[in-house]
């Protein structure tokens, strides 16, 4: 044990030290070391996958009826609910996120297990229309062992989003959480095992992506990888999956446009924009990080946005009043600062922020002020590259066709926000924007019942929704001959 945090990882049903390199996890608020773990090495991955394959093939799991398997998921949800306060505090310690946000993420994880349990109980197969003297049906079966790889920005929610449907599909799961933030994923692993999940069905293997993650993706015993993270990593994982002819789902990065039309409700748009980009300190795949404002209201609207951004409360995640908490790691904060500095050198106007806050309270934390830039064209690097920090770039637009072209001129296609009082404008633009999710007069709202995923370089496949479970299953067609006489060809 280091401090209050366990230093064991979950390998094929056993809690023990990993065989990989030491992994240090630090508080983003103070820089202090929270825990040092021995991470998982390739040997641990192998052990976890083998144990997973055995556990998934065990009739005690494989042959469970959907409503029986659903009971496991409900028990997990109950335990998450029971330990919600501790889980939120742990995630705030490890990721720096504000306590209000981590409470919401724990609630989301709990809700995910409950929703998936309900979806599983009510899932239906299909009898397909017969085209001959036979009955045809389509059934779904477990894949076996699923590799789940998650990033550091919202660990418990993104872990649950993969573990719940993968277990519902009858699989074993090997989870590889991000190296910066393993603690809450390990705590979730403890609760899941305490809920009575048969050993071997879940492993939690923190470790470096290039070692532990890579070994997991390449392991011949892994039948699917579900990945959330950056586009470059996703592309590399997709290439390995192509070689293995293995299904893969990729939830990747974004540079999402939000659009403010002159007839928008100003208060709603201002509040939505601030929340959409500065909550989670901008460390959100769907952060509305490019705002297009109609030129008839541009200066007035952006000035007010800047004024309000300057009033956001920047502070430690443990303070319930905090709106903008530290970033997840000091190295990440420095990367964000360097991107803003490059934009400034390239001619961007810094309307607010553009630096770390000053004062003793901020000295040791990975803080960065909410930042708004403008004065650069849409093809500037700061408008095209994902910053993954509290940085918004504002651009004016005059004409709808030009707006749509600019909004779509991005390799990404994850999300979009539209602020307008006219439902026809909203509908027209929503259908023309290349994005997996469009929010109209709201932003960054999520529902487990609604499919989520990206277009273009933002990803492949969809999570959530009733169909989310099917993404973790293999489809099989069955023909039942109903004719008494032999097939005519041979005779
Ligand atoms: P990352 O790609 O660096 O890492 C994500 C995970 O992949 C980590 O667990 C990491 O250890 C692992 N990894 C790294 N290299 C690997 C490899 N070669 N093989 C296997 N695994 C490997 O991303 P990050 O910096 O942790 O997270 C930020 C990124 O995640 C941003 O781009 C963000 O937009 C994206 N993200 C997307 C979504 C979504 O749902 N679309 C949600 C959250 C975050």
PDB file of C-alpha atoms in Angstrom, residues 244-483:
ATOM      1  CA  UNK A 244      -6.136  -9.953 -36.934  1.00  0.00           C
ATOM      2  CA  UNK A 245      -9.468  -9.506 -38.750  1.00  0.00           C
ATOM      3  CA  UNK A 246     -10.856  -8.568 -35.370  1.00  0.00           C
ATOM      4  CA  UNK A 247     -13.761  -6.211 -34.738  1.00  0.00           C
ATOM      5  CA  UNK A 248     -12.777  -2.969 -33.093  1.00  0.00           C
ATOM      6  CA  UNK A 249     -14.695   0.042 -31.880  1.00  0.00           C
ATOM      7  CA  UNK A 250     -12.892   3.360 -31.722  1.00  0.00           C
ATOM      8  CA  UNK A 251     -14.129   6.378 -29.760  1.00  0.00           C
ATOM      9  CA  UNK A 252     -11.593   9.036 -30.674  1.00  0.00           C
ATOM     10  CA  UNK A 253     -10.869  12.745 -30.554  1.00  0.00           C
ATOM     11  CA  UNK A 254     -12.779  15.791 -31.729  1.00  0.00           C
ATOM     12  CA  UNK A 255     -12.696  19.490 -32.564  1.00  0.00           C
ATOM     13  CA  UNK A 256     -16.381  20.074 -32.297  1.00  0.00           C
ATOM     14  CA  UNK A 257     -18.023  23.196 -33.734  1.00  0.00           C
ATOM     15  CA  UNK A 258     -20.714  25.083 -31.905  1.00  0.00           C
ATOM     16  CA  UNK A 259     -22.723  27.556 -33.922  1.00  0.00           C
ATOM     17  CA  UNK A 260     -24.501  30.669 -32.671  1.00  0.00           C
ATOM     18  CA  UNK A 261     -27.144  32.130 -34.990  1.00  0.00           C
ATOM     19  CA  UNK A 262     -28.335  35.718 -34.438  1.00  0.00           C
ATOM     20  CA  UNK A 263     -31.768  34.521 -33.281  1.00  0.00           C
ATOM     21  CA  UNK A 264     -30.322  32.300 -30.519  1.00  0.00           C
ATOM     22  CA  UNK A 265     -31.406  32.775 -26.911  1.00  0.00           C
ATOM     23  CA  UNK A 266     -28.273  34.581 -25.706  1.00  0.00           C
ATOM     24  CA  UNK A 267     -28.399  33.426 -22.096  1.00  0.00           C
ATOM     25  CA  UNK A 268     -28.844  29.807 -23.110  1.00  0.00           C
ATOM     26  CA  UNK A 269     -26.106  29.984 -25.709  1.00  0.00           C
ATOM     27  CA  UNK A 270     -23.623  31.669 -23.362  1.00  0.00           C
ATOM     28  CA  UNK A 271     -24.250  29.192 -20.554  1.00  0.00           C
ATOM     29  CA  UNK A 272     -24.152  26.242 -22.954  1.00  0.00           C
ATOM     30  CA  UNK A 273     -20.930  27.347 -24.573  1.00  0.00           C
ATOM     31  CA  UNK A 274     -19.128  27.921 -21.284  1.00  0.00           C
ATOM     32  CA  UNK A 275     -20.223  24.526 -19.995  1.00  0.00           C
ATOM     33  CA  UNK A 276     -19.546  22.826 -23.335  1.00  0.00           C
ATOM     34  CA  UNK A 277     -15.911  23.812 -23.517  1.00  0.00           C
ATOM     35  CA  UNK A 278     -14.710  24.716 -20.010  1.00  0.00           C
ATOM     36  CA  UNK A 279     -16.333  22.007 -17.857  1.00  0.00           C
ATOM     37  CA  UNK A 280     -13.906  19.116 -17.267  1.00  0.00           C
ATOM     38  CA  UNK A 281     -11.289  21.816 -17.924  1.00  0.00           C
ATOM     39  CA  UNK A 282     -11.885  21.139 -21.597  1.00  0.00           C
ATOM     40  CA  UNK A 283     -10.625  17.564 -21.247  1.00  0.00           C
ATOM     41  CA  UNK A 284     -13.607  16.139 -23.006  1.00  0.00           C
ATOM     42  CA  UNK A 285     -13.729  14.474 -26.398  1.00  0.00           C
ATOM     43  CA  UNK A 286     -16.888  16.459 -27.221  1.00  0.00           C
ATOM     44  CA  UNK A 287     -15.614  19.824 -25.945  1.00  0.00           C
ATOM     45  CA  UNK A 288     -17.186  22.522 -28.113  1.00  0.00           C
ATOM     46  CA  UNK A 289     -13.785  23.970 -28.879  1.00  0.00           C
ATOM     47  CA  UNK A 290     -14.574  25.948 -32.073  1.00  0.00           C
ATOM     48  CA  UNK A 291     -17.402  28.462 -31.864  1.00  0.00           C
ATOM     49  CA  UNK A 292     -18.807  30.031 -35.017  1.00  0.00           C
ATOM     50  CA  UNK A 293     -20.755  33.195 -34.229  1.00  0.00           C
ATOM     51  CA  UNK A 294     -22.818  35.088 -36.807  1.00  0.00           C
ATOM     52  CA  UNK A 295     -20.956  38.260 -37.730  1.00  0.00           C
ATOM     53  CA  UNK A 296     -23.953  40.480 -36.943  1.00  0.00           C
ATOM     54  CA  UNK A 297     -23.565  39.632 -33.223  1.00  0.00           C
ATOM     55  CA  UNK A 298     -19.949  38.465 -33.168  1.00  0.00           C
ATOM     56  CA  UNK A 299     -18.223  41.208 -31.186  1.00  0.00           C
ATOM     57  CA  UNK A 300     -21.000  41.727 -28.665  1.00  0.00           C
ATOM     58  CA  UNK A 301     -21.450  37.954 -28.084  1.00  0.00           C
ATOM     59  CA  UNK A 302     -17.754  37.061 -27.867  1.00  0.00           C
ATOM     60  CA  UNK A 303     -17.061  39.983 -25.504  1.00  0.00           C
ATOM     61  CA  UNK A 304     -19.750  38.743 -23.148  1.00  0.00           C
ATOM     62  CA  UNK A 305     -18.429  35.181 -23.415  1.00  0.00           C
ATOM     63  CA  UNK A 306     -14.953  36.450 -22.519  1.00  0.00           C
ATOM     64  CA  UNK A 307     -16.334  38.428 -19.574  1.00  0.00           C
ATOM     65  CA  UNK A 308     -18.098  35.356 -18.191  1.00  0.00           C
ATOM     66  CA  UNK A 309     -15.156  33.016 -18.862  1.00  0.00           C
ATOM     67  CA  UNK A 310     -13.051  35.343 -16.725  1.00  0.00           C
ATOM     68  CA  UNK A 311     -15.458  34.832 -13.821  1.00  0.00           C
ATOM     69  CA  UNK A 312     -15.383  31.028 -13.795  1.00  0.00           C
ATOM     70  CA  UNK A 313     -14.134  29.697 -10.480  1.00  0.00           C
ATOM     71  CA  UNK A 314     -10.782  27.989 -10.948  1.00  0.00           C
ATOM     72  CA  UNK A 315      -9.746  25.831  -8.013  1.00  0.00           C
ATOM     73  CA  UNK A 316      -9.142  22.382  -6.571  1.00  0.00           C
ATOM     74  CA  UNK A 317     -11.500  19.600  -7.531  1.00  0.00           C
ATOM     75  CA  UNK A 318     -12.285  18.923  -3.880  1.00  0.00           C
ATOM     76  CA  UNK A 319     -14.037  22.321  -3.541  1.00  0.00           C
ATOM     77  CA  UNK A 320     -17.704  21.937  -4.559  1.00  0.00           C
ATOM     78  CA  UNK A 321     -17.676  25.551  -5.779  1.00  0.00           C
ATOM     79  CA  UNK A 322     -14.940  24.853  -8.346  1.00  0.00           C
ATOM     80  CA  UNK A 323     -15.934  25.046 -11.996  1.00  0.00           C
ATOM     81  CA  UNK A 324     -12.515  24.694 -13.638  1.00  0.00           C
ATOM     82  CA  UNK A 325     -10.332  22.164 -11.818  1.00  0.00           C
ATOM     83  CA  UNK A 326      -6.685  21.313 -12.549  1.00  0.00           C
ATOM     84  CA  UNK A 327      -5.881  19.359 -15.661  1.00  0.00           C
ATOM     85  CA  UNK A 328      -5.206  15.630 -15.258  1.00  0.00           C
ATOM     86  CA  UNK A 329      -1.413  15.930 -15.323  1.00  0.00           C
ATOM     87  CA  UNK A 330       1.225  18.648 -15.235  1.00  0.00           C
ATOM     88  CA  UNK A 331       2.724  17.406 -18.511  1.00  0.00           C
ATOM     89  CA  UNK A 332      -0.672  17.720 -20.167  1.00  0.00           C
ATOM     90  CA  UNK A 333      -1.134  21.274 -18.842  1.00  0.00           C
ATOM     91  CA  UNK A 334       2.269  22.184 -20.298  1.00  0.00           C
ATOM     92  CA  UNK A 335       1.273  20.709 -23.651  1.00  0.00           C
ATOM     93  CA  UNK A 336      -1.932  22.778 -23.684  1.00  0.00           C
ATOM     94  CA  UNK A 337       0.027  25.924 -22.752  1.00  0.00           C
ATOM     95  CA  UNK A 338       2.502  25.268 -25.584  1.00  0.00           C
ATOM     96  CA  UNK A 339      -0.344  24.948 -28.101  1.00  0.00           C
ATOM     97  CA  UNK A 340      -1.781  28.287 -26.994  1.00  0.00           C
ATOM     98  CA  UNK A 341       1.676  29.899 -27.163  1.00  0.00           C
ATOM     99  CA  UNK A 342       2.149  28.646 -30.722  1.00  0.00           C
ATOM    100  CA  UNK A 343      -1.262  30.027 -31.699  1.00  0.00           C
ATOM    101  CA  UNK A 344      -0.366  33.392 -30.169  1.00  0.00           C
ATOM    102  CA  UNK A 345       2.925  33.457 -32.092  1.00  0.00           C
ATOM    103  CA  UNK A 346       0.967  32.648 -35.251  1.00  0.00           C
ATOM    104  CA  UNK A 347      -1.183  35.755 -34.749  1.00  0.00           C
ATOM    105  CA  UNK A 348      -4.108  34.589 -32.610  1.00  0.00           C
ATOM    106  CA  UNK A 349      -5.588  37.202 -30.302  1.00  0.00           C
ATOM    107  CA  UNK A 350      -5.809  35.973 -26.689  1.00  0.00           C
ATOM    108  CA  UNK A 351      -9.138  37.388 -25.482  1.00  0.00           C
ATOM    109  CA  UNK A 352      -8.801  35.840 -22.004  1.00  0.00           C
ATOM    110  CA  UNK A 353      -6.628  33.320 -20.171  1.00  0.00           C
ATOM    111  CA  UNK A 354      -3.654  32.089 -22.147  1.00  0.00           C
ATOM    112  CA  UNK A 355      -1.699  31.268 -19.008  1.00  0.00           C
ATOM    113  CA  UNK A 356      -1.775  29.452 -15.685  1.00  0.00           C
ATOM    114  CA  UNK A 357      -3.478  31.325 -12.819  1.00  0.00           C
ATOM    115  CA  UNK A 358      -1.161  33.102 -10.414  1.00  0.00           C
ATOM    116  CA  UNK A 359      -0.972  32.812  -6.638  1.00  0.00           C
ATOM    117  CA  UNK A 360       0.130  30.353  -4.017  1.00  0.00           C
ATOM    118  CA  UNK A 361      -3.066  28.325  -4.219  1.00  0.00           C
ATOM    119  CA  UNK A 362      -2.297  27.392  -7.822  1.00  0.00           C
ATOM    120  CA  UNK A 363       1.458  26.974  -7.678  1.00  0.00           C
ATOM    121  CA  UNK A 364       1.657  23.215  -7.335  1.00  0.00           C
ATOM    122  CA  UNK A 365      -1.401  22.221  -9.363  1.00  0.00           C
ATOM    123  CA  UNK A 366      -1.774  21.580 -13.094  1.00  0.00           C
ATOM    124  CA  UNK A 367      -3.998  24.640 -13.548  1.00  0.00           C
ATOM    125  CA  UNK A 368      -4.724  26.585 -16.727  1.00  0.00           C
ATOM    126  CA  UNK A 369      -7.109  29.501 -17.077  1.00  0.00           C
ATOM    127  CA  UNK A 370     -10.167  29.331 -19.336  1.00  0.00           C
ATOM    128  CA  UNK A 371      -8.836  30.712 -22.601  1.00  0.00           C
ATOM    129  CA  UNK A 372     -10.592  32.269 -25.595  1.00  0.00           C
ATOM    130  CA  UNK A 373      -8.715  33.029 -28.798  1.00  0.00           C
ATOM    131  CA  UNK A 374      -9.777  34.582 -32.094  1.00  0.00           C
ATOM    132  CA  UNK A 375      -8.387  36.332 -35.138  1.00  0.00           C
ATOM    133  CA  UNK A 376      -7.218  33.170 -36.897  1.00  0.00           C
ATOM    134  CA  UNK A 377      -8.783  31.347 -39.865  1.00  0.00           C
ATOM    135  CA  UNK A 378     -10.403  27.923 -39.587  1.00  0.00           C
ATOM    136  CA  UNK A 379      -7.407  26.239 -41.216  1.00  0.00           C
ATOM    137  CA  UNK A 380      -5.004  27.494 -38.491  1.00  0.00           C
ATOM    138  CA  UNK A 381      -3.555  24.644 -36.378  1.00  0.00           C
ATOM    139  CA  UNK A 382      -5.367  25.873 -33.236  1.00  0.00           C
ATOM    140  CA  UNK A 383      -8.694  25.480 -35.103  1.00  0.00           C
ATOM    141  CA  UNK A 384      -7.811  22.062 -36.448  1.00  0.00           C
ATOM    142  CA  UNK A 385      -5.882  20.277 -33.698  1.00  0.00           C
ATOM    143  CA  UNK A 386      -7.526  18.868 -30.598  1.00  0.00           C
ATOM    144  CA  UNK A 387      -6.210  20.801 -27.564  1.00  0.00           C
ATOM    145  CA  UNK A 388      -8.046  18.761 -24.900  1.00  0.00           C
ATOM    146  CA  UNK A 389      -7.862  21.684 -22.510  1.00  0.00           C
ATOM    147  CA  UNK A 390      -9.877  24.796 -21.535  1.00  0.00           C
ATOM    148  CA  UNK A 391      -9.268  26.544 -24.844  1.00  0.00           C
ATOM    149  CA  UNK A 392     -11.929  27.929 -27.175  1.00  0.00           C
ATOM    150  CA  UNK A 393     -11.323  29.511 -30.546  1.00  0.00           C
ATOM    151  CA  UNK A 394     -13.977  31.876 -31.923  1.00  0.00           C
ATOM    152  CA  UNK A 395     -14.668  32.482 -35.614  1.00  0.00           C
ATOM    153  CA  UNK A 396     -17.235  34.725 -37.325  1.00  0.00           C
ATOM    154  CA  UNK A 397     -19.491  33.529 -40.147  1.00  0.00           C
ATOM    155  CA  UNK A 398     -21.822  35.327 -42.526  1.00  0.00           C
ATOM    156  CA  UNK A 399     -23.458  32.771 -44.717  1.00  0.00           C
ATOM    157  CA  UNK A 400     -24.943  29.345 -43.919  1.00  0.00           C
ATOM    158  CA  UNK A 401     -23.282  27.452 -46.776  1.00  0.00           C
ATOM    159  CA  UNK A 402     -19.903  28.889 -45.845  1.00  0.00           C
ATOM    160  CA  UNK A 403     -20.542  28.076 -42.166  1.00  0.00           C
ATOM    161  CA  UNK A 404     -21.351  24.445 -42.945  1.00  0.00           C
ATOM    162  CA  UNK A 405     -18.273  24.141 -45.152  1.00  0.00           C
ATOM    163  CA  UNK A 406     -16.061  25.565 -42.403  1.00  0.00           C
ATOM    164  CA  UNK A 407     -17.633  23.490 -39.632  1.00  0.00           C
ATOM    165  CA  UNK A 408     -17.109  20.358 -41.722  1.00  0.00           C
ATOM    166  CA  UNK A 409     -13.558  21.354 -42.734  1.00  0.00           C
ATOM    167  CA  UNK A 410     -12.007  19.212 -40.013  1.00  0.00           C
ATOM    168  CA  UNK A 411     -10.663  15.685 -39.909  1.00  0.00           C
ATOM    169  CA  UNK A 412     -12.918  15.153 -36.885  1.00  0.00           C
ATOM    170  CA  UNK A 413     -16.667  14.542 -36.738  1.00  0.00           C
ATOM    171  CA  UNK A 414     -17.612  13.878 -33.137  1.00  0.00           C
ATOM    172  CA  UNK A 415     -20.142  16.497 -32.016  1.00  0.00           C
ATOM    173  CA  UNK A 416     -21.749  19.806 -32.877  1.00  0.00           C
ATOM    174  CA  UNK A 417     -23.857  22.400 -31.052  1.00  0.00           C
ATOM    175  CA  UNK A 418     -26.435  24.629 -32.712  1.00  0.00           C
ATOM    176  CA  UNK A 419     -27.971  27.648 -30.988  1.00  0.00           C
ATOM    177  CA  UNK A 420     -30.944  29.140 -32.819  1.00  0.00           C
ATOM    178  CA  UNK A 421     -34.577  30.112 -32.237  1.00  0.00           C
ATOM    179  CA  UNK A 422     -35.661  28.717 -35.585  1.00  0.00           C
ATOM    180  CA  UNK A 423     -36.411  24.994 -35.726  1.00  0.00           C
ATOM    181  CA  UNK A 424     -35.967  24.979 -39.516  1.00  0.00           C
ATOM    182  CA  UNK A 425     -32.444  26.383 -39.281  1.00  0.00           C
ATOM    183  CA  UNK A 426     -31.650  23.886 -36.533  1.00  0.00           C
ATOM    184  CA  UNK A 427     -32.899  20.936 -38.573  1.00  0.00           C
ATOM    185  CA  UNK A 428     -31.240  22.043 -41.837  1.00  0.00           C
ATOM    186  CA  UNK A 429     -27.846  22.624 -40.246  1.00  0.00           C
ATOM    187  CA  UNK A 430     -28.030  19.572 -37.956  1.00  0.00           C
ATOM    188  CA  UNK A 431     -28.480  17.332 -40.999  1.00  0.00           C
ATOM    189  CA  UNK A 432     -25.629  18.962 -42.930  1.00  0.00           C
ATOM    190  CA  UNK A 433     -22.952  18.781 -40.213  1.00  0.00           C
ATOM    191  CA  UNK A 434     -20.714  15.724 -40.200  1.00  0.00           C
ATOM    192  CA  UNK A 435     -20.860  14.705 -36.546  1.00  0.00           C
ATOM    193  CA  UNK A 436     -21.933  11.658 -34.582  1.00  0.00           C
ATOM    194  CA  UNK A 437     -23.942  13.793 -32.130  1.00  0.00           C
ATOM    195  CA  UNK A 438     -25.690  17.125 -32.656  1.00  0.00           C
ATOM    196  CA  UNK A 439     -27.017  19.130 -29.716  1.00  0.00           C
ATOM    197  CA  UNK A 440     -29.658  21.743 -30.511  1.00  0.00           C
ATOM    198  CA  UNK A 441     -30.043  24.483 -27.909  1.00  0.00           C
ATOM    199  CA  UNK A 442     -28.190  22.374 -25.378  1.00  0.00           C
ATOM    200  CA  UNK A 443     -24.720  20.854 -25.167  1.00  0.00           C
ATOM    201  CA  UNK A 444     -22.736  17.985 -23.637  1.00  0.00           C
ATOM    202  CA  UNK A 445     -25.792  16.129 -22.408  1.00  0.00           C
ATOM    203  CA  UNK A 446     -25.460  12.344 -22.437  1.00  0.00           C
ATOM    204  CA  UNK A 447     -27.874   9.497 -22.198  1.00  0.00           C
ATOM    205  CA  UNK A 448     -26.956   5.830 -21.990  1.00  0.00           C
ATOM    206  CA  UNK A 449     -30.057   5.090 -24.083  1.00  0.00           C
ATOM    207  CA  UNK A 450     -28.774   7.095 -27.055  1.00  0.00           C
ATOM    208  CA  UNK A 451     -25.996   5.754 -29.305  1.00  0.00           C
ATOM    209  CA  UNK A 452     -22.709   7.655 -29.183  1.00  0.00           C
ATOM    210  CA  UNK A 453     -19.729   7.678 -31.524  1.00  0.00           C
ATOM    211  CA  UNK A 454     -17.854   9.616 -34.139  1.00  0.00           C
ATOM    212  CA  UNK A 455     -17.654  10.126 -37.872  1.00  0.00           C
ATOM    213  CA  UNK A 456     -14.420  10.525 -39.867  1.00  0.00           C
ATOM    214  CA  UNK A 457     -11.288  10.524 -37.647  1.00  0.00           C
ATOM    215  CA  UNK A 458     -13.470  10.682 -34.535  1.00  0.00           C
ATOM    216  CA  UNK A 459     -14.103   7.000 -34.647  1.00  0.00           C
ATOM    217  CA  UNK A 460     -15.746   3.843 -35.739  1.00  0.00           C
ATOM    218  CA  UNK A 461     -18.761   2.104 -34.234  1.00  0.00           C
ATOM    219  CA  UNK A 462     -21.251   3.230 -31.627  1.00  0.00           C
ATOM    220  CA  UNK A 463     -21.530   2.662 -27.882  1.00  0.00           C
ATOM    221  CA  UNK A 464     -24.632   2.920 -25.667  1.00  0.00           C
ATOM    222  CA  UNK A 465     -28.244   2.297 -26.604  1.00  0.00           C
ATOM    223  CA  UNK A 466     -29.987  -1.073 -26.726  1.00  0.00           C
ATOM    224  CA  UNK A 467     -27.790  -2.107 -29.643  1.00  0.00           C
ATOM    225  CA  UNK A 468     -24.672  -1.401 -27.547  1.00  0.00           C
ATOM    226  CA  UNK A 469     -24.701  -4.993 -26.243  1.00  0.00           C
ATOM    227  CA  UNK A 470     -24.757  -6.406 -29.777  1.00  0.00           C
ATOM    228  CA  UNK A 471     -21.424  -4.693 -30.445  1.00  0.00           C
ATOM    229  CA  UNK A 472     -19.947  -7.226 -28.028  1.00  0.00           C
ATOM    230  CA  UNK A 473     -21.540 -10.275 -29.669  1.00  0.00           C
ATOM    231  CA  UNK A 474     -21.155 -12.324 -32.825  1.00  0.00           C
ATOM    232  CA  UNK A 475     -24.104 -12.789 -35.110  1.00  0.00           C
ATOM    233  CA  UNK A 476     -25.114 -16.203 -36.414  1.00  0.00           C
ATOM    234  CA  UNK A 477     -27.875 -17.225 -38.820  1.00  0.00           C
ATOM    235  CA  UNK A 478     -29.693 -20.510 -38.312  1.00  0.00           C
ATOM    236  CA  UNK A 479     -31.810 -22.290 -40.947  1.00  0.00           C
ATOM    237  CA  UNK A 480     -34.262 -24.972 -39.767  1.00  0.00           C
ATOM    238  CA  UNK A 481     -35.416 -27.226 -42.636  1.00  0.00           C
ATOM    239  CA  UNK A 482     -39.149 -27.897 -42.436  1.00  0.00           C
ATOM    240  CA  UNK A 483     -39.580 -30.013 -45.574  1.00  0.00           C
TER     241      UNK A 483
END
